[in-house]
mmCIF file of C-alpha atoms in Angstrom:
data_model
loop_
_atom_site.group_PDB
_atom_site.id
_atom_site.type_symbol
_atom_site.label_atom_id
_atom_site.label_comp_id
_atom_site.label_asym_id
_atom_site.label_seq_id
_atom_site.Cartn_x
_atom_site.Cartn_y
_atom_site.Cartn_z
ATOM 1 C CA MET U 17 -71.670 -76.594 72.572
ATOM 2 C CA GLU U 18 -73.899 -79.102 71.346
ATOM 3 C CA VAL U 19 -75.796 -76.600 69.361
ATOM 4 C CA LEU U 20 -72.630 -75.687 67.595
ATOM 5 C CA SER U 21 -71.794 -79.267 66.824
ATOM 6 C CA LYS U 22 -75.252 -79.681 65.222
ATOM 7 C CA PHE U 23 -74.360 -76.979 62.813
ATOM 8 C CA GLY U 24 -71.109 -78.773 61.983
ATOM 9 C CA PHE U 25 -68.834 -76.697 64.161
ATOM 10 C CA ASP U 26 -65.799 -78.589 65.406
ATOM 11 C CA PHE U 27 -63.999 -76.785 68.188
ATOM 12 C CA LYS U 28 -60.673 -78.604 67.631
ATOM 13 C CA LEU U 29 -60.742 -77.808 63.963
ATOM 14 C CA PHE U 30 -61.646 -74.193 64.746
ATOM 15 C CA THR U 31 -58.755 -73.918 67.192
ATOM 16 C CA ALA U 32 -56.365 -75.452 64.634
ATOM 17 C CA GLN U 33 -57.572 -72.987 62.011
ATOM 18 C CA ILE U 34 -57.083 -70.063 64.390
ATOM 19 C CA ILE U 35 -53.570 -71.279 65.196
ATOM 20 C CA ASN U 36 -52.882 -71.744 61.465
ATOM 21 C CA PHE U 37 -54.227 -68.224 60.823
ATOM 22 C CA LEU U 38 -52.096 -66.715 63.569
ATOM 23 C CA VAL U 39 -48.989 -68.572 62.347
ATOM 24 C CA LEU U 40 -49.653 -67.427 58.774
ATOM 25 C CA ALA U 41 -50.385 -63.873 59.960
ATOM 26 C CA PHE U 42 -47.118 -63.849 61.930
ATOM 27 C CA LEU U 43 -45.168 -65.259 58.975
ATOM 28 C CA PHE U 44 -46.773 -62.763 56.539
ATOM 29 C CA LYS U 45 -46.074 -59.911 58.913
ATOM 30 C CA LYS U 46 -42.506 -60.995 59.549
ATOM 31 C CA PHE U 47 -41.461 -61.962 56.025
ATOM 32 C CA LEU U 48 -43.814 -60.112 53.655
ATOM 33 C CA TYR U 49 -45.432 -57.089 55.275
ATOM 34 C CA LYS U 50 -42.289 -55.530 56.812
ATOM 35 C CA PRO U 51 -40.173 -55.955 53.641
ATOM 36 C CA ILE U 52 -43.021 -54.538 51.519
ATOM 37 C CA LEU U 53 -43.356 -51.577 53.915
ATOM 38 C CA LYS U 54 -39.591 -51.140 53.834
ATOM 39 C CA THR U 55 -39.609 -51.221 50.011
ATOM 40 C CA LEU U 56 -42.487 -48.722 49.908
ATOM 41 C CA LYS U 57 -40.677 -46.468 52.380
ATOM 42 C CA ASP U 58 -37.437 -46.702 50.360
ATOM 43 C CA ARG U 59 -39.347 -45.931 47.181
ATOM 44 C CA LYS U 60 -41.098 -42.978 48.857
ATOM 45 C CA ASP U 61 -37.695 -41.676 50.083
ATOM 46 C CA ALA U 62 -36.198 -42.114 46.601
ATOM 47 C CA ILE U 63 -39.107 -40.180 45.082
ATOM 48 C CA LYS U 64 -38.688 -37.390 47.673
ATOM 49 C CA LYS U 65 -34.948 -37.325 46.961
ATOM 50 C CA GLY U 66 -35.633 -37.218 43.197
ATOM 51 C CA ILE U 67 -38.059 -34.326 43.652
ATOM 52 C CA ALA U 68 -35.548 -32.488 45.865
ATOM 53 C CA ASP U 69 -32.771 -33.090 43.309
ATOM 54 C CA SER U 70 -35.075 -31.922 40.535
ATOM 55 C CA GLU U 71 -35.849 -28.738 42.473
ATOM 56 C CA LYS U 72 -32.120 -28.183 43.096
ATOM 57 C CA ALA U 73 -31.417 -28.709 39.413
ATOM 58 C CA GLN U 74 -34.229 -26.289 38.524
ATOM 59 C CA ARG U 75 -32.798 -23.661 40.886
ATOM 60 C CA ALA U 76 -29.306 -24.262 39.481
ATOM 61 C CA LEU U 77 -30.676 -23.868 35.951
ATOM 62 C CA GLU U 78 -32.442 -20.634 36.896
ATOM 63 C CA ASP U 79 -29.248 -19.355 38.548
ATOM 64 C CA ALA U 80 -27.244 -20.289 35.439
ATOM 65 C CA GLN U 81 -29.775 -18.514 33.205
ATOM 66 C CA ALA U 82 -29.668 -15.427 35.438
ATOM 67 C CA THR U 83 -25.858 -15.502 35.371
ATOM 68 C CA THR U 84 -25.898 -15.895 31.601
ATOM 69 C CA GLU U 85 -28.291 -12.959 31.327
ATOM 70 C CA ARG U 86 -26.068 -10.800 33.544
ATOM 71 C CA ILE U 87 -22.978 -11.756 31.560
ATOM 72 C CA ALA U 88 -24.769 -11.011 28.284
ATOM 73 C CA GLN U 89 -25.895 -7.608 29.578
ATOM 74 C CA LYS U 90 -22.416 -6.845 30.889
ATOM 75 C CA THR U 91 -20.869 -7.885 27.579
ATOM 76 C CA ALA U 92 -23.364 -5.780 25.635
ATOM 77 C CA LYS U 93 -22.637 -2.803 27.888
ATOM 78 C CA GLU U 94 -18.879 -3.270 27.454
ATOM 79 C CA ALA U 95 -19.316 -3.581 23.691
ATOM 80 C CA GLU U 96 -21.337 -0.351 23.609
ATOM 81 C CA GLN U 97 -18.689 1.348 25.723
ATOM 82 C CA MET U 98 -15.912 0.095 23.427
ATOM 83 C CA ILE U 99 -17.824 1.296 20.361
ATOM 84 C CA SER U 100 -18.390 4.662 22.016
ATOM 85 C CA GLU U 101 -14.708 4.933 22.911
ATOM 86 C CA ALA U 102 -13.717 3.925 19.369
ATOM 87 C CA LYS U 103 -16.036 6.585 17.936
ATOM 88 C CA SER U 104 -14.610 9.151 20.330
ATOM 89 C CA VAL U 105 -11.028 8.209 19.493
ATOM 90 C CA SER U 106 -11.728 8.205 15.758
ATOM 91 C CA SER U 107 -13.464 11.586 16.060
ATOM 92 C CA GLN U 108 -10.511 12.975 17.989
ATOM 93 C CA MET U 109 -8.078 11.500 15.462
ATOM 94 C CA ARG U 110 -10.132 13.029 12.634
ATOM 95 C CA GLU U 111 -10.061 16.425 14.353
ATOM 96 C CA ASP U 112 -6.322 16.118 14.950
ATOM 97 C CA MET U 113 -5.766 15.143 11.332
ATOM 98 C CA LEU U 114 -7.881 18.076 10.114
ATOM 99 C CA VAL U 115 -5.911 20.465 12.325
ATOM 100 C CA ALA U 116 -2.638 18.964 11.083
ATOM 101 C CA ILE U 117 -3.769 19.179 7.456
ATOM 102 C CA LYS U 118 -4.939 22.768 7.942
ATOM 103 C CA THR U 119 -1.648 23.696 9.607
ATOM 104 C CA GLU U 120 0.326 21.987 6.849
ATOM 105 C CA SER U 121 -1.739 23.634 4.107
ATOM 106 C CA GLU U 122 -1.305 27.042 5.771
ATOM 107 C CA LYS U 123 2.432 26.407 5.975
ATOM 108 C CA ILE U 124 2.544 25.419 2.315
ATOM 109 C CA MET U 125 0.456 28.480 1.382
ATOM 110 C CA SER U 126 2.756 30.724 3.400
ATOM 111 C CA GLU U 127 5.854 29.231 1.775
ATOM 112 C CA THR U 128 4.232 29.522 -1.648
ATOM 113 C CA LYS U 129 3.361 33.186 -1.002
ATOM 114 C CA LYS U 130 6.935 33.871 0.112
ATOM 115 C CA GLN U 131 8.268 32.139 -2.976
ATOM 116 C CA ILE U 132 5.868 34.092 -5.197
ATOM 117 C CA ALA U 133 6.886 37.338 -3.476
ATOM 118 C CA GLN U 134 10.563 36.497 -3.985
ATOM 119 C CA GLU U 135 9.966 35.609 -7.618
ATOM 120 C CA ARG U 136 7.926 38.792 -8.097
ATOM 121 C CA GLU U 137 10.716 40.845 -6.522
ATOM 122 C CA SER U 138 13.283 39.061 -8.635
ATOM 123 C CA PHE U 139 11.142 39.574 -11.741
ATOM 124 C CA THR U 140 10.666 43.240 -10.838
ATOM 125 C CA LYS U 141 14.420 43.704 -10.440
ATOM 126 C CA GLU U 142 15.140 41.920 -13.691
ATOM 127 C CA SER U 143 12.420 43.838 -15.524
ATOM 128 C CA ARG U 144 13.821 47.146 -14.195
ATOM 129 C CA ILE U 145 17.258 46.185 -15.346
ATOM 130 C CA VAL U 146 15.912 45.215 -18.747
ATOM 131 C CA ALA U 147 13.794 48.402 -18.878
ATOM 132 C CA LEU U 148 16.846 50.484 -17.933
ATOM 133 C CA GLU U 149 18.913 48.811 -20.600
ATOM 134 C CA VAL U 150 16.213 49.290 -23.195
ATOM 135 C CA SER U 151 15.700 52.915 -22.096
ATOM 136 C CA ARG U 152 19.449 53.551 -22.162
ATOM 137 C CA LYS U 153 19.766 52.144 -25.668
ATOM 138 C CA ILE U 154 16.800 54.169 -26.884
ATOM 139 C CA LEU U 155 18.186 57.324 -25.295
ATOM 140 C CA GLU U 156 21.642 56.659 -26.698
ATOM 141 C CA GLN U 157 20.295 56.260 -30.177
ATOM 142 C CA THR U 158 18.055 59.297 -29.854
ATOM 143 C CA ILE U 159 20.640 61.505 -28.146
ATOM 144 C CA THR U 160 23.480 60.627 -30.507
ATOM 145 C CA LYS U 161 21.589 62.149 -33.335
ATOM 146 C CA LEU U 162 20.501 65.280 -31.478
ATOM 147 C CA PHE U 163 23.328 66.199 -29.051
ATOM 148 C CA ASP U 164 27.047 66.144 -28.862
ATOM 149 C CA LYS U 165 29.040 63.710 -26.745
ATOM 150 C CA LYS U 166 29.253 65.743 -23.548
ATOM 151 C CA ASP U 167 25.569 66.660 -23.525
ATOM 152 C CA GLN U 168 24.708 63.109 -24.405
ATOM 153 C CA LYS U 169 26.521 61.809 -21.382
ATOM 154 C CA GLU U 170 24.854 64.279 -19.015
ATOM 155 C CA LEU U 171 21.381 63.666 -20.397
ATOM 156 C CA LEU U 172 21.889 59.926 -20.294
ATOM 157 C CA GLU U 173 22.973 59.978 -16.638
ATOM 158 C CA LYS U 174 20.127 62.289 -15.656
ATOM 159 C CA ALA U 175 17.514 60.126 -17.433
ATOM 160 C CA LEU U 176 18.872 56.934 -15.896
ATOM 161 C CA LYS U 177 18.674 58.492 -12.408
ATOM 162 C CA GLU U 178 15.056 59.427 -12.964
ATOM 163 C CA ILE U 179 14.178 55.993 -14.290
ATOM 164 C CA LYS U 180 15.891 54.306 -11.323
ATOM 165 C CA SER U 181 13.965 56.468 -8.874
ATOM 166 C CA LEU U 182 10.651 55.178 -10.268
#
């Protein structure tokens, strides 16, 4: 030990320093190291939780985008179907209207033809009557000069019968 004391080594001082070191090490461990480790652990857990929440949010966002995409596709499909149905209905309505117009025009044409036929028949009857009257007057004037009254009457009746039969 003497050798150590020549070099300036004091055993009591060394022991006191070791005790001081151990007390400080204990105090640091008790009051600084454990709280720092606890803080680091809490921070690490918070970071893990933040990453997990971020991943959940990312998945939720992807799910929402997929849902939005499905809804958009479904809406587009329904819109196409509605447009197709509207075209079909309008086409059917157009066909129905054309059929109705054709039927109505045929009915009008038929009625017009009947009316024309009636007017033609009426005109024919009237023209015959007028022609008979004119023929009778012409015959009367012609016959009065050529024949006597009895012959005139017979000829007039005979001519009127022939004209009526035409």
